[in-house]
mmCIF file of C-alpha atoms in Angstrom:
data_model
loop_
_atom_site.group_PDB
_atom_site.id
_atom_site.type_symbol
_atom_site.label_atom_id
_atom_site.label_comp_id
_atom_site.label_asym_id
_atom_site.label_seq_id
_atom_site.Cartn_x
_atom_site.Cartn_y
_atom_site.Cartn_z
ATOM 1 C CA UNK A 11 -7.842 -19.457 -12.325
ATOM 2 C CA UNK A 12 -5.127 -21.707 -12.784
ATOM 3 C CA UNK A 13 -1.854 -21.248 -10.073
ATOM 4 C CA UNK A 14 0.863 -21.306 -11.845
ATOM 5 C CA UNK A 15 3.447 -20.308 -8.804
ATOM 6 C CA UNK A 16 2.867 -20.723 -4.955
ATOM 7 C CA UNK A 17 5.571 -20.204 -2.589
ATOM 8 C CA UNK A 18 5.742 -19.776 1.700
ATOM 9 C CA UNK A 19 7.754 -17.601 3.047
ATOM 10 C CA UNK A 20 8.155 -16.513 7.284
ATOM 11 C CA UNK A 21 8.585 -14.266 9.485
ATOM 12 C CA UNK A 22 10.016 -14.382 13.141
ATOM 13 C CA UNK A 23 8.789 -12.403 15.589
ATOM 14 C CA UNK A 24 11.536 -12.129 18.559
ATOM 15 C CA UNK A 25 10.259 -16.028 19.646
ATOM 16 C CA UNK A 26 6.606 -15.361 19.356
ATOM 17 C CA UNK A 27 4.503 -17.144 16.575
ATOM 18 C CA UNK A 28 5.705 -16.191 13.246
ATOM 19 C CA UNK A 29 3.937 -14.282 10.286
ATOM 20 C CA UNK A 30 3.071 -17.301 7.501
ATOM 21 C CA UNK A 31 2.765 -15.689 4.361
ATOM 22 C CA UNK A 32 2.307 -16.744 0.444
ATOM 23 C CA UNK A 33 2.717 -15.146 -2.528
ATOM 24 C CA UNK A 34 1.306 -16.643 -5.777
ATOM 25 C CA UNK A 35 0.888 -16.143 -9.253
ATOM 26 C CA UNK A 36 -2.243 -17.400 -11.534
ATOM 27 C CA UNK A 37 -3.543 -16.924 -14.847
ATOM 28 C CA UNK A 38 -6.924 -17.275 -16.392
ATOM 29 C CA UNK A 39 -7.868 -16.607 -20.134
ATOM 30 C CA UNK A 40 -5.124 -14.350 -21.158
ATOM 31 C CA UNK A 41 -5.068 -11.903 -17.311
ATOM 32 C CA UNK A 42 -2.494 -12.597 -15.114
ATOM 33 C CA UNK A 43 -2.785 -12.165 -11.503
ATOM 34 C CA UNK A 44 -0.296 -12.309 -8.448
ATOM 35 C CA UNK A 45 -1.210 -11.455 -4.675
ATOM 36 C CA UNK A 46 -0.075 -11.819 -1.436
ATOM 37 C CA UNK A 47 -1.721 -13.822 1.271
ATOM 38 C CA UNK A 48 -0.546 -13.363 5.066
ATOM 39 C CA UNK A 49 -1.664 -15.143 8.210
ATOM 40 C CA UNK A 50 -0.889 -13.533 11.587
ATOM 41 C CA UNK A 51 -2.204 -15.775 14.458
ATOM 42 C CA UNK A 52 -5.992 -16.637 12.987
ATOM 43 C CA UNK A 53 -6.149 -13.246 10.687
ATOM 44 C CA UNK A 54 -5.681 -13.769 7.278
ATOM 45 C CA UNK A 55 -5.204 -10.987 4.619
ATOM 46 C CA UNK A 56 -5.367 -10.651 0.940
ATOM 47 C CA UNK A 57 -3.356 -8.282 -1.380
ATOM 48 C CA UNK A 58 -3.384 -7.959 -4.897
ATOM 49 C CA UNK A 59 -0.021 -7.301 -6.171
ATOM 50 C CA UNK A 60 -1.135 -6.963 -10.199
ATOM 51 C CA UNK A 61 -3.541 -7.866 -12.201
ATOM 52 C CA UNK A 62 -2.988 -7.723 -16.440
ATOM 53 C CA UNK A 63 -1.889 -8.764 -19.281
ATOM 54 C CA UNK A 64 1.498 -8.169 -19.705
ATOM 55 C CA UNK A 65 4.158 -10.783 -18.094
ATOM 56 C CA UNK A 66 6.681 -8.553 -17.919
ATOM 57 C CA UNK A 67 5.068 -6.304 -16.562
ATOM 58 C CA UNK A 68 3.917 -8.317 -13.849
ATOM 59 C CA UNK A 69 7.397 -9.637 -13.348
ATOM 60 C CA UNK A 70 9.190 -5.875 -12.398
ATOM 61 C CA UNK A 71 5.701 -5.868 -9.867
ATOM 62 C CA UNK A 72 6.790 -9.074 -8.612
ATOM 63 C CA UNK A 73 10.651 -8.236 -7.800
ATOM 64 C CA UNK A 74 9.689 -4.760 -6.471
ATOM 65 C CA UNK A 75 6.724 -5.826 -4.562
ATOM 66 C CA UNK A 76 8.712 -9.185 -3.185
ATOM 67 C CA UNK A 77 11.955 -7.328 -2.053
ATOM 68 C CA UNK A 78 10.059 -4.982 0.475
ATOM 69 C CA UNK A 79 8.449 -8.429 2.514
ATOM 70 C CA UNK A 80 12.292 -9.725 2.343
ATOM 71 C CA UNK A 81 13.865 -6.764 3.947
ATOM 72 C CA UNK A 82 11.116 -6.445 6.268
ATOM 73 C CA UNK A 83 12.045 -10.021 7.821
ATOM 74 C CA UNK A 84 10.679 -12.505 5.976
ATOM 75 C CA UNK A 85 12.059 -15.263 4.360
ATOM 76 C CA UNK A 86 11.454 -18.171 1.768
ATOM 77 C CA UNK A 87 10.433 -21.429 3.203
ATOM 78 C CA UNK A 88 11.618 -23.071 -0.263
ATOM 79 C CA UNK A 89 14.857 -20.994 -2.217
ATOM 80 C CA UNK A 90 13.487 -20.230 -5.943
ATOM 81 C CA UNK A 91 12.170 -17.289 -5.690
ATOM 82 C CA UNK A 92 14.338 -15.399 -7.798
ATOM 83 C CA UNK A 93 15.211 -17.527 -10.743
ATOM 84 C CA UNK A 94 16.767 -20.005 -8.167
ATOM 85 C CA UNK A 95 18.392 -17.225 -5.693
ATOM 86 C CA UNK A 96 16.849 -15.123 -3.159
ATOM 87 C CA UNK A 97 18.627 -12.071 -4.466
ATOM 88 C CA UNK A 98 21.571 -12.160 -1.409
ATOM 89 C CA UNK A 99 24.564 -12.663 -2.784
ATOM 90 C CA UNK A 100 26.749 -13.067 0.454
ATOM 91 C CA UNK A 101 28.960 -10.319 1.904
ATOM 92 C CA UNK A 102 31.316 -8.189 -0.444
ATOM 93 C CA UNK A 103 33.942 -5.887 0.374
ATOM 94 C CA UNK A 104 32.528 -3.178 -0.933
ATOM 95 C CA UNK A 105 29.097 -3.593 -0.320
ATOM 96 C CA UNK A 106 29.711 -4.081 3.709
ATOM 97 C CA UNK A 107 31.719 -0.917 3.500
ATOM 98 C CA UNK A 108 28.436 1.276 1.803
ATOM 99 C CA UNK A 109 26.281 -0.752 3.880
ATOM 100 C CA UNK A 110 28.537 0.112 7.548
ATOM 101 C CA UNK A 111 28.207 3.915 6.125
ATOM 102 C CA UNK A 112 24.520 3.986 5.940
ATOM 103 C CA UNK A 113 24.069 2.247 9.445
ATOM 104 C CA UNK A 114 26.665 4.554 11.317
ATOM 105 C CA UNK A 115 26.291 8.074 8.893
ATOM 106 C CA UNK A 116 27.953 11.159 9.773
ATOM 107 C CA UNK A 117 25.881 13.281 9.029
ATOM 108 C CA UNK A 118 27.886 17.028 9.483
ATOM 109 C CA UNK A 119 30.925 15.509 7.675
ATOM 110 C CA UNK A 120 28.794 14.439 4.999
ATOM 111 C CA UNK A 121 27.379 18.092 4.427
ATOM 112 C CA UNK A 122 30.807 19.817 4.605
ATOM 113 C CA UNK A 123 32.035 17.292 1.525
ATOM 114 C CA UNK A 124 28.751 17.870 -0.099
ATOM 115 C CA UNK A 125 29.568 21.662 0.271
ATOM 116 C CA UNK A 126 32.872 21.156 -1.301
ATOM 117 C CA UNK A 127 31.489 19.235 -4.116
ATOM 118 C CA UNK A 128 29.481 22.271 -5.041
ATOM 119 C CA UNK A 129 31.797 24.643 -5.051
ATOM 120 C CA UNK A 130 34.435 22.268 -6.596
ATOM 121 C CA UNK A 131 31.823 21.629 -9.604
ATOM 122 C CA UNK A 132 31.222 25.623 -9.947
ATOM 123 C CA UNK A 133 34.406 25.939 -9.904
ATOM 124 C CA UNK A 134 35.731 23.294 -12.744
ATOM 125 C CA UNK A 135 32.219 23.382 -14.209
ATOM 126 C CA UNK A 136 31.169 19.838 -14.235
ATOM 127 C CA UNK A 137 28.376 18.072 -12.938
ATOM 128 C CA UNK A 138 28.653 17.173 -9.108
ATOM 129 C CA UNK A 139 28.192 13.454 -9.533
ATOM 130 C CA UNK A 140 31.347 13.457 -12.185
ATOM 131 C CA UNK A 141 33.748 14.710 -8.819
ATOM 132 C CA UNK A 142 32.660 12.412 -6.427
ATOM 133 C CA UNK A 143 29.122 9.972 -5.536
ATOM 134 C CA UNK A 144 26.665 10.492 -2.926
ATOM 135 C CA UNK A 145 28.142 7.408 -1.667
ATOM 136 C CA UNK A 146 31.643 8.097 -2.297
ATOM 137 C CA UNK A 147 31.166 10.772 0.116
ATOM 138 C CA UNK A 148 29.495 9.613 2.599
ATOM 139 C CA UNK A 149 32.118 6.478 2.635
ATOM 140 C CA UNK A 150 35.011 8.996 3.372
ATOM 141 C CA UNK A 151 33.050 11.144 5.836
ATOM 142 C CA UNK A 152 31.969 7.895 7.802
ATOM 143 C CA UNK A 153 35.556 5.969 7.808
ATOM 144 C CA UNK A 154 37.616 9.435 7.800
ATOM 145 C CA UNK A 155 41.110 8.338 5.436
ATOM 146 C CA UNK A 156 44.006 10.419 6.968
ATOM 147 C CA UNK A 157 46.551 8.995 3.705
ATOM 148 C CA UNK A 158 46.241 8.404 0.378
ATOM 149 C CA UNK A 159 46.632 4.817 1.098
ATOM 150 C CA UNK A 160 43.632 4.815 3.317
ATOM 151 C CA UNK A 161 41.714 6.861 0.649
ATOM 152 C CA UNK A 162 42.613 4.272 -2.038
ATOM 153 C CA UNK A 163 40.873 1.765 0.007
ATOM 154 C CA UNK A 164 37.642 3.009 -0.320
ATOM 155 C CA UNK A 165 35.424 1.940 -3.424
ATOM 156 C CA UNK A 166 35.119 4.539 -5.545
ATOM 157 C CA UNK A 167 38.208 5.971 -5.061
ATOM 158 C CA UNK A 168 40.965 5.085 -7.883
ATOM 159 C CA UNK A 169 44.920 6.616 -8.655
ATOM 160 C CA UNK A 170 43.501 9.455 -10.768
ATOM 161 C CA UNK A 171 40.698 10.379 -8.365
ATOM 162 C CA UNK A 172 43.028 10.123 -5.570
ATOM 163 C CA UNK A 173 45.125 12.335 -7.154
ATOM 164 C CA UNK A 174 43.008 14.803 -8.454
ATOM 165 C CA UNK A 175 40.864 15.810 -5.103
ATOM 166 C CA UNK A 176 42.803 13.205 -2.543
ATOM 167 C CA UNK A 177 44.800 15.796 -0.880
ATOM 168 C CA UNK A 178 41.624 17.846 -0.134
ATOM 169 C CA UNK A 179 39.638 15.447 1.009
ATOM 170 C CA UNK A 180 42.333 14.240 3.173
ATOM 171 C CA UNK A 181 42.940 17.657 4.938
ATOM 172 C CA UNK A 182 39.114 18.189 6.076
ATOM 173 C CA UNK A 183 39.229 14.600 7.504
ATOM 174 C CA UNK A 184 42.135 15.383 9.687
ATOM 175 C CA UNK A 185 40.894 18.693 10.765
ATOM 176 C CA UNK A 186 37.640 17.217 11.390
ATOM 177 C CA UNK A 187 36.670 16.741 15.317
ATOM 178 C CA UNK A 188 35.609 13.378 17.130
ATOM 179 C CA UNK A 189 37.278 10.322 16.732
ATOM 180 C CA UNK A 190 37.354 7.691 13.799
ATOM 181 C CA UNK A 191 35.160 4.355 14.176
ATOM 182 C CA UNK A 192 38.096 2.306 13.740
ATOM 183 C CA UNK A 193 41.708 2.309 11.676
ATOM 184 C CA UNK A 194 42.104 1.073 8.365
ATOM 185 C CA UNK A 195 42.631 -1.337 6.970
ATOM 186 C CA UNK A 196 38.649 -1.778 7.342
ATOM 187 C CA UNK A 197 38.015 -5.585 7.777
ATOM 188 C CA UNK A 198 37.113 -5.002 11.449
ATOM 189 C CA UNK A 199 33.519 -3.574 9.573
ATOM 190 C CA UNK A 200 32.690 -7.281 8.877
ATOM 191 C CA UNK A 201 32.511 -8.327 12.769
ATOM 192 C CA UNK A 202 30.578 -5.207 12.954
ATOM 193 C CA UNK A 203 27.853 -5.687 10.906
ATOM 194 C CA UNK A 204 24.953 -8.891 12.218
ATOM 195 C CA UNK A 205 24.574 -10.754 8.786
ATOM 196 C CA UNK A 206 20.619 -10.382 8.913
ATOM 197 C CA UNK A 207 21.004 -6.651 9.363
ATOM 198 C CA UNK A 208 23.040 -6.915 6.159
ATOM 199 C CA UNK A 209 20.950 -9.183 4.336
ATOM 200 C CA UNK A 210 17.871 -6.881 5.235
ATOM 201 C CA UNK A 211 20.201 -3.901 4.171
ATOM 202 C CA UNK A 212 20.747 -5.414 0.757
ATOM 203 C CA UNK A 213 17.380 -5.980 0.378
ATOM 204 C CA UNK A 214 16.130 -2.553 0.684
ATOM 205 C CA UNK A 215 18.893 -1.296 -2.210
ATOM 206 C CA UNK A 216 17.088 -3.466 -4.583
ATOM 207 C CA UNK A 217 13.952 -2.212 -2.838
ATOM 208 C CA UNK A 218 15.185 0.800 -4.223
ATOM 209 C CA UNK A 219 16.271 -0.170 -7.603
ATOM 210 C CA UNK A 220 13.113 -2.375 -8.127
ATOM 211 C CA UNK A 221 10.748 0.597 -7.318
ATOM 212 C CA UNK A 222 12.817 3.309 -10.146
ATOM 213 C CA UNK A 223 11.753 0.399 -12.382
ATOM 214 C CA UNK A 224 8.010 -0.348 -11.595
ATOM 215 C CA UNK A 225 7.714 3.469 -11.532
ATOM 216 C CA UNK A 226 9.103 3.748 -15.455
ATOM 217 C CA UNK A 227 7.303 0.877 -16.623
ATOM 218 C CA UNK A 228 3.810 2.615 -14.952
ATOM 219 C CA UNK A 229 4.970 6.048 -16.919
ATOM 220 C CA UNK A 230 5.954 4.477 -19.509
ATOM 221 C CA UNK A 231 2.189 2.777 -19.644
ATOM 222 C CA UNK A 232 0.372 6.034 -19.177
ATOM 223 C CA UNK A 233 2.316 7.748 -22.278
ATOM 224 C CA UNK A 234 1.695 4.794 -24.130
ATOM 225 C CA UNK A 235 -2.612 5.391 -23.334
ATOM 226 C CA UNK A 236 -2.433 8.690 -24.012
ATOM 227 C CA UNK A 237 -0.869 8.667 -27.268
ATOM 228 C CA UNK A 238 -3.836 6.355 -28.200
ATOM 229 C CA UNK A 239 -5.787 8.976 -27.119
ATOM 230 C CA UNK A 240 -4.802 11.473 -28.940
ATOM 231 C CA UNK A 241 -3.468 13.208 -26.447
ATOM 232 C CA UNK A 242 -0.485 16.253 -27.038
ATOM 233 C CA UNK A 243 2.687 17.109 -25.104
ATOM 234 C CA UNK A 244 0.707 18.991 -22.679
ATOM 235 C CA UNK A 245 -1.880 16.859 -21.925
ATOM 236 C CA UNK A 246 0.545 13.779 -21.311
ATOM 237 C CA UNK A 247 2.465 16.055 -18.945
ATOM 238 C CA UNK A 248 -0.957 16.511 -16.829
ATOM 239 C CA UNK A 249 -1.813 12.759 -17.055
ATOM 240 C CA UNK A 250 1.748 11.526 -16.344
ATOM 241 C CA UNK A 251 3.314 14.610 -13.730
ATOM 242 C CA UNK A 252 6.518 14.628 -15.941
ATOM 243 C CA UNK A 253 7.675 17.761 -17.162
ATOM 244 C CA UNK A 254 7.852 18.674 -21.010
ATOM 245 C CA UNK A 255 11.861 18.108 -21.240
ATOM 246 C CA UNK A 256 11.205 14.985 -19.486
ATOM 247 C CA UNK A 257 8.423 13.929 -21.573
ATOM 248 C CA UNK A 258 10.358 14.564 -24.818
ATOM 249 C CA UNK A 259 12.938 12.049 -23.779
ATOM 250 C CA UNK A 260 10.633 9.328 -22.954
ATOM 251 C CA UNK A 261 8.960 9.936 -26.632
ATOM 252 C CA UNK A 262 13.027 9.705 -27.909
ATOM 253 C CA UNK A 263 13.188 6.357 -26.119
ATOM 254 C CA UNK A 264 10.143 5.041 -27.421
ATOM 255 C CA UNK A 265 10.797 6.117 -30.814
ATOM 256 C CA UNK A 266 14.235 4.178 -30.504
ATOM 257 C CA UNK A 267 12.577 1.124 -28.888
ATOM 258 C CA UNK A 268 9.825 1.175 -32.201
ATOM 259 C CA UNK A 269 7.130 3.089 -31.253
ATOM 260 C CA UNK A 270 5.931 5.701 -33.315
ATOM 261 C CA UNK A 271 4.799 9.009 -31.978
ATOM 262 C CA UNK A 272 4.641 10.616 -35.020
ATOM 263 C CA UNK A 273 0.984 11.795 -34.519
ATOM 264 C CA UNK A 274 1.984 13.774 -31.081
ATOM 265 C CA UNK A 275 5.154 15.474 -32.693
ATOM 266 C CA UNK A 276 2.664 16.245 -35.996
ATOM 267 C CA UNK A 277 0.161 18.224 -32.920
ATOM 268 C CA UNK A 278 3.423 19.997 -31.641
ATOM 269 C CA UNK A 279 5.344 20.964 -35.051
ATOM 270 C CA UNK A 280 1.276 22.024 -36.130
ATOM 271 C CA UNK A 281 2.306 25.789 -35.880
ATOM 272 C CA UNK A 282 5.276 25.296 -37.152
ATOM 273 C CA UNK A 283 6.083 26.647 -40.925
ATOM 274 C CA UNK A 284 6.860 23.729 -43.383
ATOM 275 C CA UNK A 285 10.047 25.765 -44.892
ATOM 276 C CA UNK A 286 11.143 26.073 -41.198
ATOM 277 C CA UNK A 287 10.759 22.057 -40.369
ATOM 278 C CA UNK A 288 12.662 21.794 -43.725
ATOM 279 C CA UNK A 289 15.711 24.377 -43.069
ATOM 280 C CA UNK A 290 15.904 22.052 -39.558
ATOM 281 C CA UNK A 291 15.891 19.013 -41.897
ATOM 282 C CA UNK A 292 18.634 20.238 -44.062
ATOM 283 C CA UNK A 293 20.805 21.478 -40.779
ATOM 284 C CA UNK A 294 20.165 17.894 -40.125
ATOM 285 C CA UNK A 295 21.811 16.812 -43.264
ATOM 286 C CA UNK A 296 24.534 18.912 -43.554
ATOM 287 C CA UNK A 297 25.867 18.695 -39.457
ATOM 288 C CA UNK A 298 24.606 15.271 -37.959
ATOM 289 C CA UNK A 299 22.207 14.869 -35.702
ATOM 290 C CA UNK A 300 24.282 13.561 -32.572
ATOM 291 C CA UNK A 301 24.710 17.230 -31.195
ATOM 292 C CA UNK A 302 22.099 20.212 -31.046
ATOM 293 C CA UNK A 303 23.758 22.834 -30.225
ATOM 294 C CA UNK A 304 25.449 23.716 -33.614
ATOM 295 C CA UNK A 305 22.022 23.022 -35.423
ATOM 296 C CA UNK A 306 20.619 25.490 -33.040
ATOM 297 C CA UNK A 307 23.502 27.998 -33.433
ATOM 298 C CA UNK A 308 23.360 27.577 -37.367
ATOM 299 C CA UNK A 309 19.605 28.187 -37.662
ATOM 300 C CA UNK A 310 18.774 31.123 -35.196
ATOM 301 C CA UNK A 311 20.376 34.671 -34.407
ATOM 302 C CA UNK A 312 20.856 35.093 -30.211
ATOM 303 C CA UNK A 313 17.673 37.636 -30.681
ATOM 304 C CA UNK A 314 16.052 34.975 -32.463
ATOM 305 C CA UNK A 315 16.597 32.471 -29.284
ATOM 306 C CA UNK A 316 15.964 35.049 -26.848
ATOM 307 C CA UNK A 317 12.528 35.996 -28.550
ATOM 308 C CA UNK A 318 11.099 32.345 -29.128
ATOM 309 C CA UNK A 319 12.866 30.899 -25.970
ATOM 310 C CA UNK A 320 15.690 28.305 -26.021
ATOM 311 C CA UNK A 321 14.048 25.415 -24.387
ATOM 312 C CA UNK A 322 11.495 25.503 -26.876
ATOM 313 C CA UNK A 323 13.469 25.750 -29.950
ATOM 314 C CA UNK A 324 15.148 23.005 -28.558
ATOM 315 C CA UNK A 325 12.316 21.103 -28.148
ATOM 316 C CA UNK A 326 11.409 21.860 -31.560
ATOM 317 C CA UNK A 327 14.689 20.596 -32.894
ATOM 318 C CA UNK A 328 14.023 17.451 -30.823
ATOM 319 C CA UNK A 329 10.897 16.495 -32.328
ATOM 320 C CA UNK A 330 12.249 16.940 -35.575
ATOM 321 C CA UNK A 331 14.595 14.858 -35.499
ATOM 322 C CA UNK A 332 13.028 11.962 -33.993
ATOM 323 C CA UNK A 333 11.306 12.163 -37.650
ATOM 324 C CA UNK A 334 14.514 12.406 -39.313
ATOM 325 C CA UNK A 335 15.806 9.404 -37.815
ATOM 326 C CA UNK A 336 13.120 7.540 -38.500
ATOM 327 C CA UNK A 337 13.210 8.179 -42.425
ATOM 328 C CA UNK A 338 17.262 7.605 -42.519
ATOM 329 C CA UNK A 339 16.448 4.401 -40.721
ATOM 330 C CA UNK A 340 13.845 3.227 -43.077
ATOM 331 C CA UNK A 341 16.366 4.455 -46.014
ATOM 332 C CA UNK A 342 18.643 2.200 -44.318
ATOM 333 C CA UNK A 343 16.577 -0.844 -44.229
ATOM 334 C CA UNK A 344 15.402 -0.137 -47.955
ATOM 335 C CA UNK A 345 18.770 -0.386 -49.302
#
């Protein structure tokens, strides 16, 4: 096997010896593989980070698998290791602020303005996130603004936001108990915060970012085998753990991306009457095929949707048009 990549990295253990570790990449005859090596005093281990053919692949592994020894402690002997940066990108406004609020939450604060979100997205009926971030909220229930100024100098927070729920937000902080961790403005956070506990911090949020990835590309894999298989919706749902709405949208993305996955929608639409698939077709046609609802609406009675069950006419209407997309496109390219 040929090495292709080698680099040291350390660890410091509060003045004692410190962990030597290497991580590595090789490649023989078409098979990549990357590992881990890791010496503590005279024990040396061995892990095997991928092994596979596909580079990419091996490069999400890589960042995801990386980022967890870095916010653990240890660092490069040599900078490189990401594409000539280590991935910390020094100490932004912002980012001290969201990393200060995870370090010091408050927790009770935080579940009284997650209580309000609720009710506040019943009540205008929108989704949650579109009033206010899990991290928006936890930024104003750590730091506490008692003015709109203060608000407005949180990120997150802009003039129309300010305006809209400011007030609100403002009058449970100053009814709130306890006192605040320190006045605004907030630049006394960056004395606060030890720079390795924020490097480590950083770290872990692309920990957390890196893993989301790995774990799509792995799905995204097992749909893949199991459409060479043969397999249908319901068997991908049992190989994979996804659920069929969630399923459906990963065969929409690979459809867009190039794959087709024509022969699972043919086992789905199988029970499905060819003058049906075609009246769906022609709804198609004569509405667009951005929105579903109206197709939906245009096609069946409520009785008719009640009896046959709206998620799966809506699945129906899915699959169908991931085939009609696929012909305009070719039509498109023909011309």
């Amino acid at each position: 096997m040929r090495i292709i990549f080698l680099n040291s990295l350390e660890k410091q253990q509060n003045g004692t010896m410190p962990h030597n570790a290497q991580v590595w990449i090789g490649e023989e005859e078409g098979i990549w593989r990357m590992g881990w090596n890791e010496t503590i005093a005279e024990s040396s281990t061995e892990t095997i980070w991928y092994e596979g053919a596909s580079w990419s692949e091996m490069l999400h592994v890589y960042r995801h698998q990386l980022v967890i020894r870095l916010s653990e402690g240890f660092r490069p002997v040599l900078e490189g290791i990401w594409d000539g940066q280590d991935g910390y990108q020094g100490r932004g406004v912002a980012q001290k602020l969201l990393c200060y609020s995870d370090l010091h939450p408050n927790e009770a604060l935080y579940s009284e303005l997650s209580l309000w979100r609720r009710k506040k997205a019943a009540e205008l009926r929108k989704p949650p996130y579109m009033i206010a971030s899990n991290r928006l909220l936890k930024l104003i229930s750590v730091f506490r603004p008692l003015t709109n100024e203060e608000l407005m100098q949180l990120p997150g927070v802009g003039a129309a936001k300010a305006a809209e729920y400011g007030q609100e937000w403002i009058a449970m902080m100053a009814s709130a108990a306890g006192e605040r961790p320190g006045h605004f403005p907030l630049d006394w956070v960056d004395r606060q915060i030890d720079d390795e506990v924020y490097r480590a911090w950083v770290y872990k949020q692309k920990e957390a970012k890196f893993r989301m990835e790995t774990e799509r590309i792995t799905v995204r894999r097992k749909i893949m085998d199991e459409a060479v298989r043969g397999s249908n919706l319901e068997g991908i749902c049992t190989a994979t753990g996804l659920q069929r709405r969630e399923l459906v949208e990963w065969l929409e993305v690979l459809e867009k991306d190039g794959y087709s996955m024509d022969e699972i929608i043919g086992k789905e639409l199988e029970g499905m009457a060819v003058e049906d698939i075609q009246a769906v077709w022609d709804t198609f046609e004569e509405l667009g095929d951005q929105l579903l609802k109206p197709v939906l609406q245009r096609l069946y009675t409520a009785e008719a949707i009640e009896a046959a069950g709206q998620e799966t006419l809506y699945e129906r209407l899915r699959l169908i048009r991931m085939r009609f997309r696929r012909e305009r496109s070719y039509n498109r390219k023909a011309v």
